[in-house]
XYZ file of C-alpha atoms in Angstrom:
713
model
C 0.000 0.000 0.000
C 1.295 3.465 -0.935
C 1.870 5.377 2.308
C 2.558 8.744 0.686
C -0.641 9.413 -1.230
C -4.393 9.203 -0.741
C -5.743 6.076 -2.346
C -7.722 6.826 -5.497
C -10.434 4.392 -4.420
C -11.320 4.195 -0.707
C -10.665 0.934 1.103
C -14.159 0.997 2.571
C -17.618 2.056 1.462
C -18.895 3.077 4.899
C -17.963 3.128 8.579
C -19.713 -0.131 9.486
C -17.760 -1.939 6.770
C -14.543 -0.475 8.191
C -15.309 -1.760 11.700
C -16.264 -5.219 10.447
C -13.002 -5.509 8.525
C -10.846 -4.469 11.477
C -12.623 -6.957 13.739
C -11.946 -9.682 11.176
C -8.229 -8.759 11.105
C -7.669 -8.112 14.827
C -10.469 -9.783 16.831
C -8.495 -10.060 20.088
C -6.644 -6.753 19.831
C -7.812 -4.013 22.198
C -9.681 -1.394 20.202
C -10.437 1.025 23.042
C -9.662 1.394 26.721
C -11.265 4.023 28.908
C -10.022 5.228 32.286
C -12.630 7.001 34.408
C -12.016 9.753 36.928
C -11.542 7.206 39.725
C -8.794 5.432 37.792
C -10.890 2.390 36.866
C -10.266 1.051 33.356
C -12.599 -0.731 30.929
C -11.336 -2.138 27.649
C -12.984 -3.629 24.565
C -11.403 -5.835 21.939
C -12.359 -5.374 18.308
C -14.559 -8.473 18.591
C -16.396 -7.028 21.584
C -16.747 -3.650 19.871
C -18.383 -5.269 16.847
C -20.719 -7.395 18.979
C -21.782 -4.348 20.964
C -22.266 -2.258 17.812
C -24.242 -5.020 16.086
C -26.477 -5.410 19.134
C -27.306 -1.727 19.277
C -27.660 -1.604 15.486
C -30.148 -4.440 15.576
C -32.117 -2.762 18.365
C -32.066 0.603 16.576
C -33.248 -0.908 13.303
C -36.493 -1.803 15.093
C -36.928 1.698 16.546
C -36.040 4.134 13.750
C -35.969 4.338 9.980
C -32.893 4.641 7.788
C -31.794 8.289 7.770
C -33.561 9.214 11.015
C -31.544 11.433 13.341
C -30.527 9.903 16.671
C -29.167 12.230 19.353
C -26.215 10.880 21.385
C -25.998 12.374 24.892
C -23.308 10.457 26.774
C -20.761 10.980 29.511
C -17.186 10.066 28.548
C -16.853 6.319 28.050
C -17.019 3.443 25.586
C -20.808 3.279 25.350
C -20.807 6.411 23.188
C -18.614 4.639 20.620
C -20.929 1.638 20.461
C -23.971 3.904 20.067
C -22.280 5.913 17.301
C -21.310 2.757 15.408
C -24.690 1.165 16.165
C -26.265 4.045 14.249
C -23.904 3.330 11.343
C -25.013 -0.318 11.396
C -28.710 0.634 11.407
C -28.367 3.360 8.766
C -29.465 6.029 11.252
C -27.813 9.452 11.456
C -26.057 9.962 14.814
C -25.903 13.486 16.241
C -23.202 13.717 18.966
C -23.944 16.225 21.706
C -22.314 17.361 24.921
C -23.068 15.514 28.136
C -25.278 17.734 30.326
C -24.398 18.834 33.829
C -26.733 17.659 36.599
C -29.878 19.711 37.221
C -29.019 22.336 34.602
C -30.999 23.781 31.675
C -29.897 22.576 28.249
C -30.199 25.518 25.828
C -27.688 24.158 23.336
C -29.277 20.704 23.317
C -32.683 22.299 22.860
C -31.457 24.258 19.832
C -29.991 21.115 18.242
C -33.212 19.175 18.818
C -35.260 21.989 17.304
C -32.981 22.070 14.271
C -32.617 18.369 13.377
C -35.778 16.806 14.944
C -34.297 13.519 16.193
C -36.490 10.439 16.478
C -34.707 9.142 19.558
C -32.114 10.064 22.185
C -29.516 7.495 23.227
C -27.750 8.026 26.523
C -26.352 6.349 29.626
C -28.346 5.568 32.762
C -26.025 7.823 34.793
C -27.163 10.784 32.671
C -30.853 10.006 32.999
C -30.515 9.890 36.772
C -29.549 13.564 37.067
C -31.198 15.063 34.003
C -34.606 16.034 35.493
C -36.387 15.684 32.145
C -39.630 17.052 33.571
C -37.861 20.398 34.121
C -36.519 20.687 30.562
C -38.144 22.399 27.602
C -40.828 20.390 25.725
C -38.586 19.790 22.694
C -36.277 17.751 24.951
C -38.681 16.267 27.500
C -41.091 14.958 24.833
C -38.439 12.795 23.157
C -37.927 9.107 23.873
C -34.717 8.628 25.881
C -33.030 5.227 26.005
C -30.108 4.273 28.246
C -28.157 1.875 26.033
C -26.167 0.387 28.921
C -29.461 -1.277 29.907
C -29.525 -3.160 26.565
C -27.641 -6.442 26.987
C -25.048 -7.421 24.402
C -25.993 -10.365 22.186
C -22.705 -12.221 21.734
C -24.191 -14.165 18.806
C -25.884 -11.228 17.099
C -25.947 -11.868 13.354
C -27.343 -8.467 12.359
C -25.771 -7.245 9.141
C -25.207 -3.529 8.571
C -27.695 -1.613 6.455
C -25.908 -0.767 3.208
C -24.735 2.825 2.997
C -22.912 4.335 0.016
C -20.074 6.884 0.271
C -22.569 9.621 -0.657
C -24.947 8.769 2.207
C -24.656 10.857 5.372
C -22.683 9.318 8.236
C -23.417 11.839 11.030
C -24.280 15.444 11.848
C -21.498 17.426 13.538
C -22.904 20.505 15.215
C -20.283 23.220 15.335
C -19.557 24.309 18.890
C -20.818 27.689 19.951
C -24.099 29.104 18.770
C -27.392 28.319 20.468
C -29.359 30.799 18.377
C -28.322 29.513 14.949
C -27.023 25.945 15.330
C -25.390 24.523 12.245
C -25.272 20.778 11.774
C -22.476 19.882 9.350
C -23.603 17.005 7.110
C -20.663 14.582 6.948
C -20.993 11.678 4.519
C -19.338 8.270 4.781
C -17.155 9.266 1.837
C -16.143 12.506 3.566
C -15.044 10.837 6.770
C -13.242 7.951 5.057
C -11.377 10.385 2.807
C -10.316 12.485 5.805
C -9.270 9.418 7.779
C -7.013 8.432 4.886
C -5.642 12.000 4.763
C -4.892 11.764 8.497
C -3.218 8.384 8.029
C -0.954 9.760 5.323
C -0.287 13.066 7.118
C 0.467 11.440 10.477
C 2.581 8.729 8.849
C 0.529 5.748 10.045
C 1.613 2.487 8.429
C -0.408 -0.669 8.002
C 2.262 -2.923 9.498
C 2.447 -1.260 12.919
C 0.153 -1.468 15.944
C -0.703 2.150 16.611
C -1.027 3.200 20.261
C -2.840 6.489 20.915
C -4.040 8.395 23.994
C -6.791 11.031 24.017
C -8.876 13.040 26.474
C -10.751 15.137 23.877
C -14.577 15.179 24.128
C -16.179 12.610 21.821
C -18.841 15.086 20.669
C -16.130 17.437 19.330
C -14.839 16.814 15.786
C -11.225 16.511 16.976
C -12.216 13.989 19.646
C -14.519 11.954 17.403
C -12.427 11.866 14.227
C -8.953 12.229 15.723
C -9.323 10.285 18.958
C -11.796 7.536 18.043
C -12.180 6.966 14.307
C -8.549 7.547 13.219
C -7.070 4.768 15.403
C -9.994 2.547 14.397
C -9.251 3.196 10.705
C -5.756 1.697 11.014
C -6.629 -1.070 13.491
C -4.910 0.681 16.375
C -5.597 0.945 20.094
C -6.860 4.210 21.559
C -6.748 4.780 25.311
C -9.303 7.385 26.327
C -9.772 9.416 29.486
C -12.406 11.872 30.639
C -11.808 15.547 29.810
C -12.467 16.404 33.462
C -9.639 14.079 34.504
C -7.270 15.950 32.222
C -8.424 19.361 33.420
C -8.002 18.355 37.040
C -4.713 16.536 36.530
C -2.973 17.056 33.156
C -0.158 14.837 34.397
C -2.419 11.807 33.944
C -2.631 12.459 30.188
C 1.144 12.315 29.956
C 1.376 9.312 32.285
C -0.922 7.321 29.986
C 1.148 8.317 26.952
C 4.256 7.162 28.834
C 2.781 3.909 30.172
C 1.215 2.870 26.861
C 4.224 4.005 24.819
C 1.764 5.923 22.673
C 3.074 7.353 19.437
C 0.105 9.659 18.799
C -1.799 12.146 20.924
C -2.821 15.758 20.636
C -4.972 18.613 21.863
C -5.568 22.351 21.513
C -2.842 24.808 22.482
C -4.216 25.408 25.996
C -3.685 21.741 26.928
C 0.069 21.897 26.381
C 0.211 25.101 28.396
C -1.822 23.562 31.237
C 0.469 20.527 31.276
C 3.504 22.779 31.788
C 1.824 24.880 34.452
C 0.382 22.022 36.527
C 3.172 19.436 36.536
C 6.186 19.294 38.819
C 9.803 18.479 38.033
C 9.439 15.183 39.875
C 6.325 14.219 37.909
C 8.043 15.037 34.613
C 11.118 13.025 35.587
C 8.983 9.893 35.977
C 7.776 10.033 32.346
C 9.084 8.461 29.162
C 7.712 10.471 26.243
C 10.285 9.326 23.685
C 7.773 7.069 21.823
C 5.489 10.113 21.258
C 6.115 10.723 17.547
C 3.088 12.846 16.639
C 1.876 15.518 19.070
C -0.719 17.373 17.043
C -1.919 20.816 18.056
C -4.928 22.620 16.577
C -8.550 23.750 17.124
C -7.450 27.189 18.366
C -4.644 29.682 17.674
C -1.250 28.106 18.334
C 1.090 30.114 20.564
C 4.758 29.551 19.611
C 5.824 30.213 23.211
C 3.612 27.346 24.386
C 5.334 24.874 22.061
C 8.775 26.105 23.102
C 7.965 25.928 26.817
C 6.409 22.455 26.561
C 9.373 21.068 24.620
C 11.790 22.515 27.185
C 9.770 21.328 30.184
C 9.564 17.736 28.963
C 12.922 17.409 27.217
C 14.316 15.307 30.063
C 11.304 13.007 29.689
C 12.350 12.300 26.115
C 9.950 14.606 24.295
C 11.347 15.905 20.996
C 10.257 19.217 19.389
C 10.110 17.391 16.058
C 7.086 15.478 17.380
C 4.933 18.606 17.227
C 2.373 18.454 14.415
C 0.699 21.875 14.165
C -2.417 21.513 12.065
C -5.468 23.327 10.785
C -8.956 22.036 10.193
C -12.631 22.541 10.874
C -15.829 20.529 11.099
C -16.903 21.658 7.630
C -13.900 19.790 6.174
C -14.653 16.743 8.392
C -11.511 17.577 10.380
C -8.001 17.943 8.958
C -7.053 20.382 6.165
C -3.322 20.988 6.676
C -0.653 19.590 8.935
C 3.012 18.882 9.125
C 6.160 18.428 11.143
C 9.866 18.520 10.493
C 13.000 17.217 12.139
C 13.753 20.693 13.472
C 10.300 21.255 14.987
C 7.428 23.611 14.134
C 7.940 26.315 11.507
C 7.806 29.714 13.257
C 7.767 32.800 11.051
C 8.503 36.337 12.227
C 6.353 38.877 10.357
C 5.870 42.631 10.561
C 2.885 43.305 12.817
C 1.816 46.573 11.157
C 1.969 45.085 7.681
C -0.130 42.159 8.892
C -2.877 44.598 9.917
C -2.900 45.773 6.307
C -3.117 42.112 5.204
C 0.404 42.135 3.824
C 3.100 39.597 4.696
C 6.525 41.089 5.398
C 8.917 38.494 6.799
C 11.620 39.676 9.182
C 14.913 37.956 9.855
C 14.725 38.113 13.644
C 12.365 38.895 16.494
C 12.073 42.551 17.562
C 9.490 45.057 18.745
C 7.791 45.132 15.341
C 7.446 41.397 14.864
C 4.627 38.952 15.379
C 5.469 35.237 15.597
C 3.225 32.840 13.663
C 3.255 29.038 13.769
C 2.933 27.250 10.454
C 0.104 24.710 10.260
C 1.742 22.526 7.643
C 0.957 21.774 4.032
C -2.401 20.836 2.577
C -3.279 17.204 3.080
C -3.195 14.876 0.108
C -6.519 15.027 -1.689
C -7.281 18.584 -0.522
C -6.546 21.919 -2.187
C -6.101 25.219 -0.314
C -6.316 28.682 -1.868
C -5.933 32.138 -0.316
C -8.738 34.310 -1.693
C -9.748 37.954 -1.413
C -12.986 37.747 0.625
C -14.573 40.664 -1.290
C -13.544 40.103 -4.916
C -13.216 36.285 -4.654
C -10.012 36.511 -6.677
C -6.950 34.481 -5.698
C -4.583 36.610 -3.615
C -1.091 37.355 -4.768
C 2.092 36.211 -3.083
C 2.565 37.690 0.411
C -1.082 38.724 0.711
C -3.387 37.697 3.543
C -6.815 36.476 2.480
C -9.570 34.051 3.347
C -8.674 30.352 3.408
C -10.732 28.412 0.835
C -10.617 24.608 0.592
C -11.912 21.938 -1.767
C -11.617 18.152 -1.908
C -13.501 14.986 -1.000
C -13.289 15.684 2.741
C -15.504 18.772 2.394
C -18.905 18.096 3.940
C -22.216 18.278 2.102
C -23.401 21.476 3.772
C -25.454 22.480 6.808
C -28.521 20.515 7.785
C -31.724 22.230 6.681
C -29.900 25.498 5.829
C -29.718 25.806 2.056
C -28.840 29.509 1.941
C -25.989 29.186 4.459
C -24.784 26.020 2.707
C -24.652 27.745 -0.678
C -22.728 30.695 0.761
C -20.215 28.591 2.681
C -19.795 25.373 0.684
C -20.338 26.451 -2.923
C -18.089 29.481 -3.310
C -16.539 30.141 -6.725
C -13.188 31.746 -7.422
C -13.553 34.770 -9.726
C -11.772 34.782 -13.094
C -10.720 31.239 -12.482
C -8.908 29.083 -14.951
C -9.400 25.371 -15.193
C -7.117 24.882 -12.181
C -9.555 26.768 -9.930
C -12.864 25.553 -11.364
C -15.418 24.081 -8.963
C -16.917 24.720 -5.554
C -14.835 25.765 -2.552
C -15.492 25.822 1.179
C -15.163 29.320 2.649
C -13.618 28.747 6.065
C -14.055 32.285 7.423
C -10.414 32.134 8.568
C -7.667 34.443 7.349
C -4.190 33.324 6.416
C -1.449 33.065 3.849
C 0.886 30.481 2.386
C 4.663 30.742 2.661
C 6.968 28.151 1.101
C 3.969 25.854 0.759
C 3.009 26.069 4.458
C -0.275 27.540 5.699
C -0.197 30.278 8.339
C -3.500 31.210 10.002
C -3.573 34.866 11.034
C -7.088 35.495 12.310
C -10.784 35.249 11.532
C -12.830 37.042 8.936
C -15.834 36.592 11.189
C -16.072 37.552 14.842
C -15.823 34.053 16.314
C -14.275 33.902 19.795
C -12.230 30.796 20.610
C -11.338 30.085 24.237
C -9.726 26.772 25.262
C -10.620 25.215 21.916
C -14.335 26.054 22.126
C -16.073 28.364 19.682
C -18.269 31.139 21.083
C -20.438 33.222 18.787
C -20.380 36.891 19.834
C -24.084 37.394 19.171
C -24.905 34.639 21.687
C -22.701 36.192 24.364
C -24.152 39.644 23.673
C -27.698 38.329 23.895
C -26.986 36.609 27.227
C -25.374 39.730 28.707
C -28.211 41.987 27.547
C -30.867 39.687 28.989
C -29.069 39.487 32.348
C -30.332 42.868 33.574
C -33.120 45.162 32.446
C -30.798 48.188 32.357
C -28.335 46.579 29.916
C -28.703 47.590 26.266
C -26.952 46.567 23.036
C -23.319 45.556 23.188
C -20.314 43.966 21.528
C -18.450 40.808 22.494
C -14.918 40.332 21.232
C -11.629 38.806 22.254
C -8.305 40.367 23.205
C -4.900 38.848 23.665
C -3.838 38.734 27.317
C -0.404 37.221 27.956
C -0.737 35.026 24.878
C -4.316 33.916 25.610
C -7.567 34.798 23.914
C -9.824 36.402 26.528
C -13.439 37.631 26.368
C -14.426 41.296 26.692
C -18.033 42.541 26.773
C -18.891 46.192 26.092
C -22.562 47.174 26.530
C -24.541 50.377 26.575
C -26.758 51.280 29.513
C -30.384 52.016 28.669
C -31.365 55.705 28.716
C -34.427 55.059 30.845
C -32.305 53.229 33.457
C -29.685 55.866 34.130
C -30.039 55.446 37.893
C -29.600 51.651 37.848
C -27.034 50.075 40.152
C -23.949 49.586 37.975
C -22.356 47.046 40.292
C -25.481 44.913 40.138
C -25.575 45.195 36.348
C -21.955 44.033 36.048
C -22.535 41.194 38.511
C -25.658 39.989 36.672
C -23.858 40.019 33.321
C -20.863 38.113 34.677
C -23.064 35.518 36.353
C -25.154 34.927 33.234
C -22.099 34.491 30.991
C -20.465 31.987 33.341
C -23.650 29.992 33.890
C -24.785 29.795 30.268
C -21.514 29.746 28.352
C -18.989 28.478 30.942
C -16.518 31.220 30.109
C -15.084 33.761 32.545
C -14.906 37.275 31.054
C -11.659 39.189 31.227
C -13.536 42.508 31.344
C -17.104 43.837 31.277
C -17.577 47.510 30.379
C -20.708 49.655 30.592
C -20.725 52.676 28.303
C -23.035 55.667 27.821
C -26.245 55.223 25.780
C -25.865 55.618 21.998
C -22.051 55.439 22.193
C -21.616 51.891 20.844
C -19.970 51.916 17.373
C -22.628 51.027 14.786
C -22.840 50.907 11.000
C -25.269 53.129 9.102
C -27.552 50.115 8.756
C -27.638 49.554 12.534
C -25.125 46.696 12.888
C -22.672 46.582 15.787
C -19.069 47.265 14.738
C -17.329 44.753 16.985
C -13.820 45.312 15.640
C -14.162 49.091 15.953
C -15.388 48.634 19.524
C -12.395 46.391 20.197
C -10.056 49.097 18.919
C -11.729 51.702 21.144
C -11.394 49.395 24.157
C -7.684 48.789 23.526
C -7.040 52.499 22.905
C -9.055 53.707 25.952
C -11.492 55.565 23.709
C -14.779 54.256 25.167
C -17.119 56.530 27.140
C -17.136 54.331 30.232
C -19.679 54.610 33.045
C -18.641 51.446 34.934
C -16.382 48.471 34.381
C -15.171 45.215 35.908
C -11.882 43.447 35.299
C -10.876 39.964 36.339
C -8.768 40.440 39.493
C -5.022 40.008 39.206
C -3.265 37.144 40.968
C -0.936 39.438 42.959
C -3.656 41.556 44.587
C -2.150 43.058 47.762
C -5.428 42.685 49.628
C -5.086 38.893 49.474
C -1.544 38.575 50.803
C -2.381 38.335 54.494
C -5.295 36.023 53.834
C -3.112 33.728 51.730
C -0.754 33.220 54.663
C -3.671 32.512 56.984
C -5.178 29.730 54.859
C -1.979 28.131 53.547
C -2.262 24.353 53.821
C -5.195 22.290 55.123
C -7.372 23.767 57.907
C -5.753 23.287 61.322
C -9.020 22.268 62.984
C -9.175 19.023 60.955
C -7.262 17.295 63.760
C -10.084 18.179 66.184
C -12.884 16.810 63.975
C -13.812 14.042 66.426
C -14.087 16.497 69.349
C -16.287 19.019 67.519
C -20.026 18.904 66.964
C -21.049 18.508 63.292
C -22.580 21.990 63.289
C -19.478 23.659 64.752
C -17.160 21.751 62.408
C -19.226 22.770 59.375
C -19.251 26.411 60.502
C -15.459 26.443 60.955
C -14.990 24.678 57.628
C -17.215 27.260 55.882
C -15.199 30.150 57.343
C -11.915 28.566 56.213
C -13.373 27.635 52.808
C -14.504 31.181 52.006
C -11.081 32.564 52.911
C -9.334 29.859 50.891
C -11.608 30.392 47.871
C -11.021 34.138 48.019
C -7.294 33.529 47.683
C -7.600 30.716 45.118
C -10.048 32.553 42.821
C -8.534 36.035 43.351
C -11.703 37.425 44.909
C -11.416 40.445 47.171
C -12.086 39.658 50.846
C -15.672 40.390 51.793
C -16.994 39.930 48.240
C -17.954 36.306 48.872
C -20.833 35.392 51.168
C -21.924 31.935 52.269
C -24.802 31.826 49.785
C -23.111 33.656 46.903
C -23.352 31.425 43.791
C -19.950 30.574 42.367
C -21.102 31.789 38.950
C -21.546 35.303 40.380
C -17.892 35.220 41.351
C -16.799 34.498 37.775
C -15.715 30.918 38.499
C -16.017 29.070 35.182
C -15.926 25.317 34.556
C -12.141 24.948 34.236
C -11.494 27.001 37.376
C -14.150 24.974 39.225
C -12.430 21.717 38.243
C -9.025 23.006 39.313
C -10.412 24.190 42.650
C -12.119 20.825 43.253
C -8.828 19.034 42.586
C -6.884 21.260 44.984
C -9.521 20.894 47.711
C -9.348 17.116 47.369
C -5.572 17.236 47.792
C -5.783 19.539 50.822
C -8.524 17.522 52.528
C -7.475 14.014 51.344
C -10.804 13.420 49.598
C -11.897 12.198 46.167
C -14.881 14.302 45.153
C -16.814 14.003 41.869
C -15.277 16.214 39.140
C -18.314 18.479 38.923
C -18.905 18.863 42.661
C -18.927 22.678 42.402
C -21.808 22.505 39.924
C -23.795 20.272 42.272
C -22.876 22.469 45.266
C -23.207 25.944 43.706
C -22.474 28.078 46.816
C -19.778 28.043 49.525
C -22.398 26.966 52.097
C -23.495 24.021 49.936
C -19.903 23.021 49.270
C -18.947 23.262 52.970
C -21.909 21.034 53.881
C -20.848 18.437 51.309
C -17.173 18.518 52.344
C -18.043 18.284 56.036
C -20.115 15.178 55.357
C -17.347 13.559 53.319
C -14.739 14.359 55.976
C -16.907 12.815 58.694
C -17.369 9.680 56.560
C -13.624 9.482 55.972
C -12.885 9.928 59.685
C -15.449 7.292 60.654
C -14.012 4.831 58.129
C -10.469 5.430 59.382
C -11.580 4.931 63.000
C -13.356 1.692 62.092
C -10.362 0.385 60.168
C -7.993 1.323 62.976
C -10.072 -0.407 65.674
C -10.598 -3.478 63.505
C -7.002 -4.067 62.521
C -5.618 -3.255 65.985
C -7.603 -6.187 67.432
C -5.783 -9.583 67.511
C -7.323 -11.977 64.986
C -8.206 -15.564 65.827
C -5.049 -17.679 65.726
C -2.703 -14.690 66.016
C -0.164 -14.731 68.813
C -0.472 -12.040 71.396
């Protein structure tokens, strides 16, 4: 088999055929292993994977028709994979979706349901237990929900897959972000098989090796589904999976699994490499062997060259080589991968003139100085795909050293957006103006800006106003709508991102309503911050209230987000009130930090204290500790203040939970701060767990200190 080019004719017709063939070749080889947050591992061989998929396919074939949409709402684990492949066996159209948090509204899920009208929802019994369907919107609560872990596997199931051609749809991939205008990308079997072959060629997978991979990426995300699950499956490899919450709480575990399994492939967005550097110790790094890690891909968000440099330096003694980095570019509309590459010397970093870049011109500079901006190359176009840089207004191909919109064509490009013909035509059927025969045909407009240099793609920004934080897309209009609805005195606004110490951070600028000039500004800012954290799980960097009618607008009444961003950065806004995320070195927290360093001293007196007194002391310590940990000014937090009001987003909540567990020697559920949304609730939970732990220790001590029958005294 030629390992340097895409095969002219795909090896498989559809995904079910691919799985059947791999099970025939490697029946006893482990296909997937999953480690949960408690460290327990479950693994499936290829034979077991096929039996499970056939069983669910057979069951589904009796419930839905070919082509019906089936929503997949699963926690991390192997059952999602079986459900996804079961849909492929039955000819149904799976629609992966995020796993909901307990007792929370599901606006994004509701928008997906309204858009694609699924016939059925497949899930896990653990999700159903905390979903509270009777409290959800009718579009969700009226659907039939089935926990597939309650369907027993038929080891002798003879169900044969429903035939699907390469042109038939394989799944709907809803792009992350918008709840107001959800877009389900229609990915065909031919699309995904073509992209899997492009990944195989680009990553250098060979048919004669047993690929070992490790991933923590969410299965409902295109990088997690295609990169972490289907790509190893395509080459008959073994993929070890872990929950995203495990990674966020303890990035070291990701690297430990790569080391233990001698994995050659893994990857994640830029923020993951940065988190791994920040949250690992020298001793933890010294215990790793990362020398087998040959392909460390990085994509899904802007790539910071400093992050790659720092990660390579931090883990050099563990055997990690800079040449393993595989910066890449892709999007759901192209199934996944568009460009990628690596070299023996490491990622290609180009120094360009910052001012010229603003004018969409590329001026390369020999060395870094005050005028330069460093850009990481995302590799060359994958075999079977063609990339052009196009003027977004004239649709003509840009000249050399010009920045334009990235356009792509090839067999990986999806069929369009579900039930959105106008948007599909605009995005998927773009034509290059004045084209010759070389540029004839339809192109995908990515909405991303970039240029090509020596055959390598460099992504410079976005034509649209998308905000990407920790690999997740956020549509500005959604954030603006949430902020405006948070308080009656908040009027129109603009959401945009700014670069803060190499990170993309959210800023919200909103007008105050004229008729509410006497409204409490502090309450307005608090309400906006709370709503953004609760609904979008993103902590704003800054929220600014400006005078009525001072928001930059076009003559047709549209918000000028980029102009507003410029005014914010240049201190040109007419500000009436503002809030900034507190800095880590706030002087007001210094004394408090010393007071709460280490675990609470009264833990040793737990047995002598009444439960009520212990809980009260724990609450006092907890609020002081949280003030220091979350950079909240003393006195701001009250016992019943919701964490969302304090700007504590999901990643911060996971980190805090992990640190509390270490301080108190507990093992709490990853999302404990969502289930206990105030300091008082959290103190009550922790007090109960500490009493249980103390009682267990006392029981064990008394039991094992007693002489057993037959023991000498």
